[in-house]
mmCIF file of C-alpha atoms in Angstrom:
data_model
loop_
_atom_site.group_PDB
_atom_site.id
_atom_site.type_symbol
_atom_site.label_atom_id
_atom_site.label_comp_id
_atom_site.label_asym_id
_atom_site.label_seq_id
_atom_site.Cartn_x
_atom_site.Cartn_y
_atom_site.Cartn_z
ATOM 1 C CA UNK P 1 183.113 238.750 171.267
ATOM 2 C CA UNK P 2 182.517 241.200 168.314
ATOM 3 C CA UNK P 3 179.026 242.982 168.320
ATOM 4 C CA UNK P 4 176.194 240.981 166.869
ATOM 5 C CA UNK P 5 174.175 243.214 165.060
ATOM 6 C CA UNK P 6 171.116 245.541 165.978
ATOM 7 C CA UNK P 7 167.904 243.792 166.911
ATOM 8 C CA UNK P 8 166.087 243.913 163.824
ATOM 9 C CA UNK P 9 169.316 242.133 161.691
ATOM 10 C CA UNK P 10 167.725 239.066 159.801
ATOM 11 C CA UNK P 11 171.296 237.804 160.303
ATOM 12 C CA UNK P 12 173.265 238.350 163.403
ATOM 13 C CA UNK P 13 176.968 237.355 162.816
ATOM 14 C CA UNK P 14 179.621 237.944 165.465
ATOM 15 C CA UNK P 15 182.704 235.869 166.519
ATOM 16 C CA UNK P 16 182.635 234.171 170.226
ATOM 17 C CA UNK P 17 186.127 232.905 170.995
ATOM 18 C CA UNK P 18 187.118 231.484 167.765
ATOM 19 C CA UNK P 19 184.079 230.308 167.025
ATOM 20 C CA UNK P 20 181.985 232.307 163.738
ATOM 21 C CA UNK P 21 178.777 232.651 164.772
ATOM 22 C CA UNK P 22 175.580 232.619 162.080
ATOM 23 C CA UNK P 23 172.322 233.201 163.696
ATOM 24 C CA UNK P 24 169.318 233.580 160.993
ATOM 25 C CA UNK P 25 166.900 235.766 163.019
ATOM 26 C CA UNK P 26 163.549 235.812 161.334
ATOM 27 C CA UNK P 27 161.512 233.943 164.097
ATOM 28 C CA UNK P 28 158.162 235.181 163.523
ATOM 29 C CA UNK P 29 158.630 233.612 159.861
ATOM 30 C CA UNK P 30 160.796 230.427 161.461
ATOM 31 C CA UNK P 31 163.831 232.150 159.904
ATOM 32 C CA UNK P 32 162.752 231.856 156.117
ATOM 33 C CA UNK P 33 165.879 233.195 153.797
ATOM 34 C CA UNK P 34 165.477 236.422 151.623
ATOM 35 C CA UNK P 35 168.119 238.041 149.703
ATOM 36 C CA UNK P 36 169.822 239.903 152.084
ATOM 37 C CA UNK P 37 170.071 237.019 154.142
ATOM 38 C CA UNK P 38 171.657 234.716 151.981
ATOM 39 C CA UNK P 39 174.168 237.801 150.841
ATOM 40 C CA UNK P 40 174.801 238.231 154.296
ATOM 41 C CA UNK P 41 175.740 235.185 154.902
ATOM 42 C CA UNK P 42 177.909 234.906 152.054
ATOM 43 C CA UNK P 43 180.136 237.727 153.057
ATOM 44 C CA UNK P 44 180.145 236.011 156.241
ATOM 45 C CA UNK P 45 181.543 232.973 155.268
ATOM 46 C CA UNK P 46 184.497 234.771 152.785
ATOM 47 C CA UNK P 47 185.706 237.001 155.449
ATOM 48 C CA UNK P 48 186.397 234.217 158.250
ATOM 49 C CA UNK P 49 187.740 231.554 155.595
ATOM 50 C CA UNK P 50 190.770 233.654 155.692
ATOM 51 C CA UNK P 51 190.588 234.792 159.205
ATOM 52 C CA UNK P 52 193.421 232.978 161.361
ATOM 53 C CA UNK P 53 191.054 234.180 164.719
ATOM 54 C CA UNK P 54 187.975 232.029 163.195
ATOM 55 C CA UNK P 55 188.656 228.219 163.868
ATOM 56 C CA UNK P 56 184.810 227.311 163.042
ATOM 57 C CA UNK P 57 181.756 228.600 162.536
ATOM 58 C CA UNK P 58 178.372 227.696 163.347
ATOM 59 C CA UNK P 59 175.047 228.117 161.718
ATOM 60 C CA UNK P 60 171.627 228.613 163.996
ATOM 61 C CA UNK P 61 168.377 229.789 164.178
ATOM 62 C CA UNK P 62 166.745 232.163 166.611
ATOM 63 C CA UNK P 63 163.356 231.307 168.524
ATOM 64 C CA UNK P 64 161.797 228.347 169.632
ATOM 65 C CA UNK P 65 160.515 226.798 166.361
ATOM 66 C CA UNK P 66 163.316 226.164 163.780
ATOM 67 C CA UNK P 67 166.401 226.887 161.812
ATOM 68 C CA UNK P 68 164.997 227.801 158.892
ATOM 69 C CA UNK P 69 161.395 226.654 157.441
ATOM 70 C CA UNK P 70 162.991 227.497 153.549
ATOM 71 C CA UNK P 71 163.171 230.587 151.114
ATOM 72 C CA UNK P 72 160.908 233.682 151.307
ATOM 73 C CA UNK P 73 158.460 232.093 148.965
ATOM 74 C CA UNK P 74 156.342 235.213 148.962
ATOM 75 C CA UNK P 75 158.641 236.944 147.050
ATOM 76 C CA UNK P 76 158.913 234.045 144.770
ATOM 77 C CA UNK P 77 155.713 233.577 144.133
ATOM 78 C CA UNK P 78 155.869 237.697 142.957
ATOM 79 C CA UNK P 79 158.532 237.406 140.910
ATOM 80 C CA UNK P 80 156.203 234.317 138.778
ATOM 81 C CA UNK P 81 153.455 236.456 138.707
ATOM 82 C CA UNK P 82 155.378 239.595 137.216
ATOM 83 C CA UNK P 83 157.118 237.397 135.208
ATOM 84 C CA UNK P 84 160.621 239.007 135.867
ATOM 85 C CA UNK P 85 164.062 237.716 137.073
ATOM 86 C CA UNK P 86 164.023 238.584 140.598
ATOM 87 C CA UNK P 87 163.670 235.184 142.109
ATOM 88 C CA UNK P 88 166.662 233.395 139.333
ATOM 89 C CA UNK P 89 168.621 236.215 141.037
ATOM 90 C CA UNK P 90 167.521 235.189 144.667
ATOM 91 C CA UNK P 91 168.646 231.428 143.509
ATOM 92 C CA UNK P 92 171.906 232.262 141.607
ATOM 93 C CA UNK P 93 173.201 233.613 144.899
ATOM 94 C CA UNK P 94 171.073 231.058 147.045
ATOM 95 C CA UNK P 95 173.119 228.042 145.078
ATOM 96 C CA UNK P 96 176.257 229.878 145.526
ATOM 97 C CA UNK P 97 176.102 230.016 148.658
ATOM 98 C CA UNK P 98 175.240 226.529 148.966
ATOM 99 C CA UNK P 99 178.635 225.582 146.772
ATOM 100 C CA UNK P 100 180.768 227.818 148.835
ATOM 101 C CA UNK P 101 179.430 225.702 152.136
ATOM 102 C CA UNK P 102 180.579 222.479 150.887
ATOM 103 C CA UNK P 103 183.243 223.319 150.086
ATOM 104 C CA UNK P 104 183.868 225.698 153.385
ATOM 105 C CA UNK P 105 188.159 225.438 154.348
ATOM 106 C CA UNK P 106 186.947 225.135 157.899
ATOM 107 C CA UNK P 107 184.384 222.966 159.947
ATOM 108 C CA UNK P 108 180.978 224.671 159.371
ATOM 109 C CA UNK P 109 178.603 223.301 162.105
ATOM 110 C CA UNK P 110 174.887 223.842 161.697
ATOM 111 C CA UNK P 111 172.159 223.478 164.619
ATOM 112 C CA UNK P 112 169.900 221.553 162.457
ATOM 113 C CA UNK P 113 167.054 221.741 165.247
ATOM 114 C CA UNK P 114 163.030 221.987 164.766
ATOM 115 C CA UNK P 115 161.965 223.373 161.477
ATOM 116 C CA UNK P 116 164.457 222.183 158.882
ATOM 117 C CA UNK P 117 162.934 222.750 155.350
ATOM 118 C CA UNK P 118 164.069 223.526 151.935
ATOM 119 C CA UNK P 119 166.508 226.258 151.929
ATOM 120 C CA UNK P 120 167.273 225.730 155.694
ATOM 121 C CA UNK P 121 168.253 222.363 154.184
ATOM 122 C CA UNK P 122 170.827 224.327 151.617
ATOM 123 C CA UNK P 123 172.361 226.092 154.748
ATOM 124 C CA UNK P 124 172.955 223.227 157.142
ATOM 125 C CA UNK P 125 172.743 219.365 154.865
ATOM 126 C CA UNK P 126 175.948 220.457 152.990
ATOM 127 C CA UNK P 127 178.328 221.662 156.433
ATOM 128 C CA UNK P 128 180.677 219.560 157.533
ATOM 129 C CA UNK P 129 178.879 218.905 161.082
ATOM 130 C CA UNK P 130 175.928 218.667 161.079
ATOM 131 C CA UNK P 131 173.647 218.232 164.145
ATOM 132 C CA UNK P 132 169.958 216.934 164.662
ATOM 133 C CA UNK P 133 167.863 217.163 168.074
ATOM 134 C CA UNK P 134 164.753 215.451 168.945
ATOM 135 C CA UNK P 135 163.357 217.877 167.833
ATOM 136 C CA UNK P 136 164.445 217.915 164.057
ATOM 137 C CA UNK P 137 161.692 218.109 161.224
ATOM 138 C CA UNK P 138 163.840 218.044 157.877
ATOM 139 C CA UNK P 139 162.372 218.289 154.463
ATOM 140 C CA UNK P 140 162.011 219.295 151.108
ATOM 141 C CA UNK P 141 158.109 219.986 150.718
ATOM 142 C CA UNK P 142 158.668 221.634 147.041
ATOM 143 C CA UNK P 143 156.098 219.504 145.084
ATOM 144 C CA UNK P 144 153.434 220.700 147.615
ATOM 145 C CA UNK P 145 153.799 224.412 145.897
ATOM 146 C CA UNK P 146 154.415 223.094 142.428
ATOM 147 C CA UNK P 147 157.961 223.387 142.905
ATOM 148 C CA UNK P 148 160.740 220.927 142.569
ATOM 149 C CA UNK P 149 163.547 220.276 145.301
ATOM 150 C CA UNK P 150 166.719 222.430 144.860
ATOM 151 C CA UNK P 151 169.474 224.146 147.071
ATOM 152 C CA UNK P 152 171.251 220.822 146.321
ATOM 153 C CA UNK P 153 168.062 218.898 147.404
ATOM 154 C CA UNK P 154 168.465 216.490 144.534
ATOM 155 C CA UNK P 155 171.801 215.686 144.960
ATOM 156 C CA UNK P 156 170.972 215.025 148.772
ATOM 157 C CA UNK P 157 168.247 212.642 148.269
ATOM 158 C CA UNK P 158 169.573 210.998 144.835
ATOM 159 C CA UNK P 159 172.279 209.627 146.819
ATOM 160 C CA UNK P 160 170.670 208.058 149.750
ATOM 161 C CA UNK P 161 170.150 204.581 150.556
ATOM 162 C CA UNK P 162 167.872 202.709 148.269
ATOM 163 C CA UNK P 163 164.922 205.003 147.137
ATOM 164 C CA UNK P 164 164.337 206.569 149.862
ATOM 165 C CA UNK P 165 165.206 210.277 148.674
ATOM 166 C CA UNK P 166 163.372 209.778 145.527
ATOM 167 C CA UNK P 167 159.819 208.749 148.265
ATOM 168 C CA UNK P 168 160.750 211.963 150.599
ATOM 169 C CA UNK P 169 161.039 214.089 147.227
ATOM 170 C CA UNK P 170 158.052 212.655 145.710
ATOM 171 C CA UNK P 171 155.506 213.307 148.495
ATOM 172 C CA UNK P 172 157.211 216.387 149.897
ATOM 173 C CA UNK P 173 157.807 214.245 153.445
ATOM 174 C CA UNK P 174 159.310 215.556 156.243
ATOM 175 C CA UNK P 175 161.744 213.024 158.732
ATOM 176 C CA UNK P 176 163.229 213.315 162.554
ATOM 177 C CA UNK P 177 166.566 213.010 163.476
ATOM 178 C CA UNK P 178 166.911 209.028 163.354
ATOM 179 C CA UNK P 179 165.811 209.296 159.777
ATOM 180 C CA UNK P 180 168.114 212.059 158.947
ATOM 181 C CA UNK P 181 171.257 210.330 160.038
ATOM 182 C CA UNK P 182 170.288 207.208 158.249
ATOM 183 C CA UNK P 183 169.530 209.159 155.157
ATOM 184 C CA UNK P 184 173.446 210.761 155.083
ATOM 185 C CA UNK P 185 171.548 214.299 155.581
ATOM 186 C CA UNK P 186 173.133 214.734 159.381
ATOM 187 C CA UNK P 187 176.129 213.350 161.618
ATOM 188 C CA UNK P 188 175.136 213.150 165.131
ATOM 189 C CA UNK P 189 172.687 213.714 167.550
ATOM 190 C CA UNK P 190 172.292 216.311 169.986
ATOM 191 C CA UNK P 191 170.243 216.716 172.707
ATOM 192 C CA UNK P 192 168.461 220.034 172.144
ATOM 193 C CA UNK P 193 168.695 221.246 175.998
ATOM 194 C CA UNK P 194 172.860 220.361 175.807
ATOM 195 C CA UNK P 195 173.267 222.964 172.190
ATOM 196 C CA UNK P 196 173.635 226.090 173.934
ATOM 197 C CA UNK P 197 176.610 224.183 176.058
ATOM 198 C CA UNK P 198 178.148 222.752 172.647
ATOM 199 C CA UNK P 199 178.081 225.926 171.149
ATOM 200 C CA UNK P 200 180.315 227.395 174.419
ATOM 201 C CA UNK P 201 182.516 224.355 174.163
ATOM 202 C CA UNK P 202 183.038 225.312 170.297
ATOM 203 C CA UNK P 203 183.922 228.555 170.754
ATOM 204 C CA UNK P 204 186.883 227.429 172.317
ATOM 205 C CA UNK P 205 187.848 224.696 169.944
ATOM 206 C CA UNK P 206 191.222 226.062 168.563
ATOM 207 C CA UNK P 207 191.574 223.228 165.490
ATOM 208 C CA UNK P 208 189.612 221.303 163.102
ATOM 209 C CA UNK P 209 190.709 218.313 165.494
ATOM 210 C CA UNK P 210 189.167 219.909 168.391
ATOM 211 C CA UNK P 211 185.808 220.743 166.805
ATOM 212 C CA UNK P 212 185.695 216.774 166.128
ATOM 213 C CA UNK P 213 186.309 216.354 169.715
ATOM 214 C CA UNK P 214 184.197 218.651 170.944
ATOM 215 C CA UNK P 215 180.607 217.631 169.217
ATOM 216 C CA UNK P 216 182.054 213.993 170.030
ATOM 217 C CA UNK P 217 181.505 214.666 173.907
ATOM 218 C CA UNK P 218 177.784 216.048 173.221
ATOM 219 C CA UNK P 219 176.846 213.491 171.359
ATOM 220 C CA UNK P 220 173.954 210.883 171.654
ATOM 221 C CA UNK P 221 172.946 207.516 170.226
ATOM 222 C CA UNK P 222 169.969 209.051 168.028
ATOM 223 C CA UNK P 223 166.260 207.164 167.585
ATOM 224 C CA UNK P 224 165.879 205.142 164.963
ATOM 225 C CA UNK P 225 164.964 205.303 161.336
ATOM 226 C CA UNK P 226 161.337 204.623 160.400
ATOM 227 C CA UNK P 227 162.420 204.903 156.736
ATOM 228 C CA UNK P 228 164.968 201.560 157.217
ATOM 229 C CA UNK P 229 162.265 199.137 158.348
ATOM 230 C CA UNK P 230 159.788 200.733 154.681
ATOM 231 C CA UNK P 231 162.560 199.891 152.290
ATOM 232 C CA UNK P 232 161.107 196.738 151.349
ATOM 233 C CA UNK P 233 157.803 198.702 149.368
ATOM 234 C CA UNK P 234 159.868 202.314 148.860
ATOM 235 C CA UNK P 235 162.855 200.145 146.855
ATOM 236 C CA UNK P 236 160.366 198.583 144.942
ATOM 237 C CA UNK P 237 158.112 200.812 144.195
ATOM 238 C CA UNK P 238 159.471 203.898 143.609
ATOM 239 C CA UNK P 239 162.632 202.296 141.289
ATOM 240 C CA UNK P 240 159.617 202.310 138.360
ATOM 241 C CA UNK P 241 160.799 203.904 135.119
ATOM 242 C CA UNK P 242 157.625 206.489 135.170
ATOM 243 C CA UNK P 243 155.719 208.386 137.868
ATOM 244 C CA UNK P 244 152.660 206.964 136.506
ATOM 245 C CA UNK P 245 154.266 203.524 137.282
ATOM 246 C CA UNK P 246 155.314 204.919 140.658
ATOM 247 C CA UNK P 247 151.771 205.612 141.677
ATOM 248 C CA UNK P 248 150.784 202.048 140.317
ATOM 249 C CA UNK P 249 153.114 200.098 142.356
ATOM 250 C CA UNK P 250 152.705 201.773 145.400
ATOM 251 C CA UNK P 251 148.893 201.553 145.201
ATOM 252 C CA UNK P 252 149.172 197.739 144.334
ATOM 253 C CA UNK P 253 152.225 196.765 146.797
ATOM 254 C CA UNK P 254 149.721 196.270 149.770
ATOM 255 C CA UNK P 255 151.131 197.655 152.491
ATOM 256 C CA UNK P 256 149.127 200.456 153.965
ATOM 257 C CA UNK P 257 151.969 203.002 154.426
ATOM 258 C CA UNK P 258 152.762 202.473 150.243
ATOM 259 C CA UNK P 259 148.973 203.276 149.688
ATOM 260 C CA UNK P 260 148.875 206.383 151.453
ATOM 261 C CA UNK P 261 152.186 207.366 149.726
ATOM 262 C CA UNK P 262 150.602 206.870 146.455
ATOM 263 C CA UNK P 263 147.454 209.309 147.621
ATOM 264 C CA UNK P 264 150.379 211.682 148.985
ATOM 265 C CA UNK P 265 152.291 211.938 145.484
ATOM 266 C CA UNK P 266 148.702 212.067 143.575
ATOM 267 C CA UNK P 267 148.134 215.460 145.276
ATOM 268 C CA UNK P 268 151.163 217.134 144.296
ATOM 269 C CA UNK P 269 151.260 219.469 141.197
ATOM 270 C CA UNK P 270 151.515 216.717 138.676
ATOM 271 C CA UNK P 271 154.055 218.687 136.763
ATOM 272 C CA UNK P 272 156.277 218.716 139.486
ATOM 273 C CA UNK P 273 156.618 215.612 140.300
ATOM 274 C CA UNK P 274 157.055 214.377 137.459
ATOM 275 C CA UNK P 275 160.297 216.800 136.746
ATOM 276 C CA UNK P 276 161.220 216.000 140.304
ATOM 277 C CA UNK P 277 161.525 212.005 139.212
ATOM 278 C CA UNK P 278 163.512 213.448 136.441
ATOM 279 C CA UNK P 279 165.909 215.813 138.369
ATOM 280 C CA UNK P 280 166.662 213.043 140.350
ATOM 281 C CA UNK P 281 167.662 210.224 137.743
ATOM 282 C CA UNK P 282 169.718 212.886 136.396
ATOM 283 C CA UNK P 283 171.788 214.311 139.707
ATOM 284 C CA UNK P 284 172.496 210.330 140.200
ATOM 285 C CA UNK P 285 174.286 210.192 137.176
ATOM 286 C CA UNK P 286 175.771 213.733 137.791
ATOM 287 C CA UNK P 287 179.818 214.028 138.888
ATOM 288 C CA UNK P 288 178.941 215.689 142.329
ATOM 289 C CA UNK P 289 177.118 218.779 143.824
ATOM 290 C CA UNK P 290 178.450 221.890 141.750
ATOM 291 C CA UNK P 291 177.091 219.566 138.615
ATOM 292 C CA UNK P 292 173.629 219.087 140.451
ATOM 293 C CA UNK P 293 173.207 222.970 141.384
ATOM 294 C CA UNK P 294 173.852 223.849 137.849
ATOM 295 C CA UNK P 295 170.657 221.612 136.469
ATOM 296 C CA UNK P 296 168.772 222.819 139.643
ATOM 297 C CA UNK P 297 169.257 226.437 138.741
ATOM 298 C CA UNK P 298 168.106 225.531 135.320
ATOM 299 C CA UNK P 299 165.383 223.808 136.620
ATOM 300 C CA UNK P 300 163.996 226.190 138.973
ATOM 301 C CA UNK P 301 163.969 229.327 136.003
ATOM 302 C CA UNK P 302 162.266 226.701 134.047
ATOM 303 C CA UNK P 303 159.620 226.179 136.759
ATOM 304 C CA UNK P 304 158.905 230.077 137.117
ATOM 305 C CA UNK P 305 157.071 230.066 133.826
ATOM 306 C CA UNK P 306 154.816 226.938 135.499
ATOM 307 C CA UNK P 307 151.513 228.037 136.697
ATOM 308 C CA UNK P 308 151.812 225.607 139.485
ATOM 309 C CA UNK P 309 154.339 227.817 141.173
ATOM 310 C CA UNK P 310 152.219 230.358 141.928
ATOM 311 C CA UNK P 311 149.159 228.584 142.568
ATOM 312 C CA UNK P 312 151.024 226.146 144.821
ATOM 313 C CA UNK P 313 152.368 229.181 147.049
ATOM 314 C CA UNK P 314 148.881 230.435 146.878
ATOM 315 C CA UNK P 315 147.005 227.601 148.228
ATOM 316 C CA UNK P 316 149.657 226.970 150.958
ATOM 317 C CA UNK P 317 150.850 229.798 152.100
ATOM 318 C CA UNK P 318 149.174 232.978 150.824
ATOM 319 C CA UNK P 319 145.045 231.827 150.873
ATOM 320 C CA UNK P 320 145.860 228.993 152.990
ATOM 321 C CA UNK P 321 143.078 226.929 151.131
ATOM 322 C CA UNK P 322 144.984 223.985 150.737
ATOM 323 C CA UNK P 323 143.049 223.617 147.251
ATOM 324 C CA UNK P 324 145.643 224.152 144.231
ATOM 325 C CA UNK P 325 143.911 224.094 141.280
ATOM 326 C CA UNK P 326 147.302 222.131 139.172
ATOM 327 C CA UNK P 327 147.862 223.207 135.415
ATOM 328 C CA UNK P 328 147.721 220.261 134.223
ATOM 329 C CA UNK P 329 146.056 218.132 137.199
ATOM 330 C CA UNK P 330 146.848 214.599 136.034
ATOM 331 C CA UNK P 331 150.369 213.055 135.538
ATOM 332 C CA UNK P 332 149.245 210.989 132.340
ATOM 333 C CA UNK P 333 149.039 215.154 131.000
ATOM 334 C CA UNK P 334 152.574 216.080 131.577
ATOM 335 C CA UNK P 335 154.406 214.983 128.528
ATOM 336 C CA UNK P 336 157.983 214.171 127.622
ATOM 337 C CA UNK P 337 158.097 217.915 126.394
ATOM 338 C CA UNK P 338 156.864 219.609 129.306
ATOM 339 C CA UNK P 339 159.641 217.639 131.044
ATOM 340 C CA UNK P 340 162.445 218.292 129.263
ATOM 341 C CA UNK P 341 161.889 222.039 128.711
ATOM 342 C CA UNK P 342 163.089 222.293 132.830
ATOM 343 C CA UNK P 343 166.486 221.245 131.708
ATOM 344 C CA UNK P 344 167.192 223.785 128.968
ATOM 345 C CA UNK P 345 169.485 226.371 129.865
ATOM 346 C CA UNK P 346 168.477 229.145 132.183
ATOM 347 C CA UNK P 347 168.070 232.533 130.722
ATOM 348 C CA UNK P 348 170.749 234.089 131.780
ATOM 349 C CA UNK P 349 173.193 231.637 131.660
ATOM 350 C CA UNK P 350 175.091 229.369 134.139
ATOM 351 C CA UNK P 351 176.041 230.032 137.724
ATOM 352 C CA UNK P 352 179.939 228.987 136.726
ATOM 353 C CA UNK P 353 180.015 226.011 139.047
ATOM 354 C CA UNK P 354 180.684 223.259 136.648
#
């Protein structure tokens, strides 16, 4: 086993049998990516796709809590405020990365156990295995701090069944493991007592064949899906033309889950869900992910210059109020133009993807 890195590494990468190891190890912040992180983990990934001695590698988190609870939205919110580039460089190398896993020559396995969230999302939902625990809570909570869903996000939840991804997006949800696997975000089930065994039994998988084999032997029937038995209001509902309309159907369907759904989305940053609804239409009609990550990165410049970014981070994360004060506060304000001036092309230029 090679060394894995002094104690205070926000990344600790080593090689167990043939097995890459990834460990994100920011527990105090449940393993939230910075810049150095995701670079890390980059360089990572390059050197063992053409290592003969690496068969796999595997993606986890340390402590008790999560994988990873998203990006280092601190620094984000900064970067709004100053009004520079730092955070479109954070996200060029963020959606990279994100590319480069699903596309990965080898099995990339990812512990997708407790926290899951945003970025943590970007770094496990596109691998190849992908593994859930009772424990799982996965989401993309982006319209909550006036953000919009990215990392691939969009592409994730534009393809899953029904409406259902457009719902999760829309009121920043969060969903277990049952959910997960019925959503096409994760392939099995784990136990999260029996990972630190699969992760032994890995190491000594010498093929692509024997990593299948492997993960097959830990593997559970997982709970079900909540989300199956509410596509009879989230089809209808949220397949409305409008946001506005969104809102109105769910508040009229009848069903008590729909109506709290419609109070969820009304307390988003209007702005972002409305682009949100827009991103997604578009990334359905997009070829595949490289396509989606390139109007995401586009997207997520354009939302820098949005006061809701920083007053969303601010009232979740920094104050802790829970009171954003949204610029503007009512859907029916958002107009076509504020829309569509998220999809012009970022400032400096395209990641290369497409």
């Amino acid at each position: 086993m090679s060394a894995a890195g002094a104690a205070g590494d926000t990344v600790l990468s080593r090689v167990e049998g043939r097995l890459g190891r990834l460990t994100l190890n920011r527990p105090r912040a449940i393993n939230a990516l910075d810049h150095a992180m995701v670079n890390t983990l980059r360089s990572a990934l390059a050197a063992w796709e053409d290592d003969d001695a690496v068969a796999a590698v595997l993606i986890d988190g340390a402590g008790e809590r999560g994988l990873c609870a998203g990006g280092d939205v601190r620094a984000i919110r900064a970067s709004a405020l100053d009004g520079d580039l730092r955070a479109a460089a954070f996200w060029r190398d963020e959606y990279l990365l994100n590319a480069h896993i699903a596309r990965y020559a080898k099995p990339y396995a990812a512990f997708m156990d407790g926290v899951v969230m945003g970025g943590g999302v970007g770094v496990s939902a596109h691998g190849s295995v992908r593994i859930v625990t009772e424990r799982t809570v996965l989401g993309m909570p982006e319209t909550t701090i006036g953000f919009v869903p990215d990392v691939g996000g969009t592409y994730l939840l534009s393809r899953t069944p029904g409406e259902t991804g457009t719902h999760l997006a829309l009121t920043a949800g969060s969903v277990g493991a049952g959910d997960a696997l019925y959503l096409g975000l994760a392939d099995h089930f784990v136990p999260s007592d029996r990972l630190p065994d699969l992760a032994a039994a890995l190491a000594d998988a010498a093929s692509a064949g024997d990593v299948a084999e492997v993960v097959g032997r830990f593997a559970e029937a997982a709970p079900d899906s909540e989300l199956r038995g509410r596509r009879h209001w989230i089809d209808s509902c949220y397949a409305a033309d409008t946001a506005e309309e969104v809102v109105e159907r769910l508040r009229a369907h009848g069903d008590p889950e729909a109506a709290r759904a419609a109070a969820t989305v009304l307390a988003k940053s209007p702005t972002a869900v409305k682009v949100t609804l827009a991103a997604l239409r578009r990334a359905r009609e997009l070829p595949g992910l490289e396509a989606v990550l390139e109007q995401e990165y586009r997207v997520s410049c354009a939302a820098l210059a949005s006061p809701d970014v920083a007053e969303g981070i601010r009232a979740q994360v920094v104050d802790k109020d829970r009171s954003p004060k949204w610029v503007p506060d009512t859907l029916e304000a958002v107009s076509d133009e504020d829309v569509a001036r998220h999809f012009v092309p970022a400032p400096d230029g395209p990641l290369g993807l497409a």
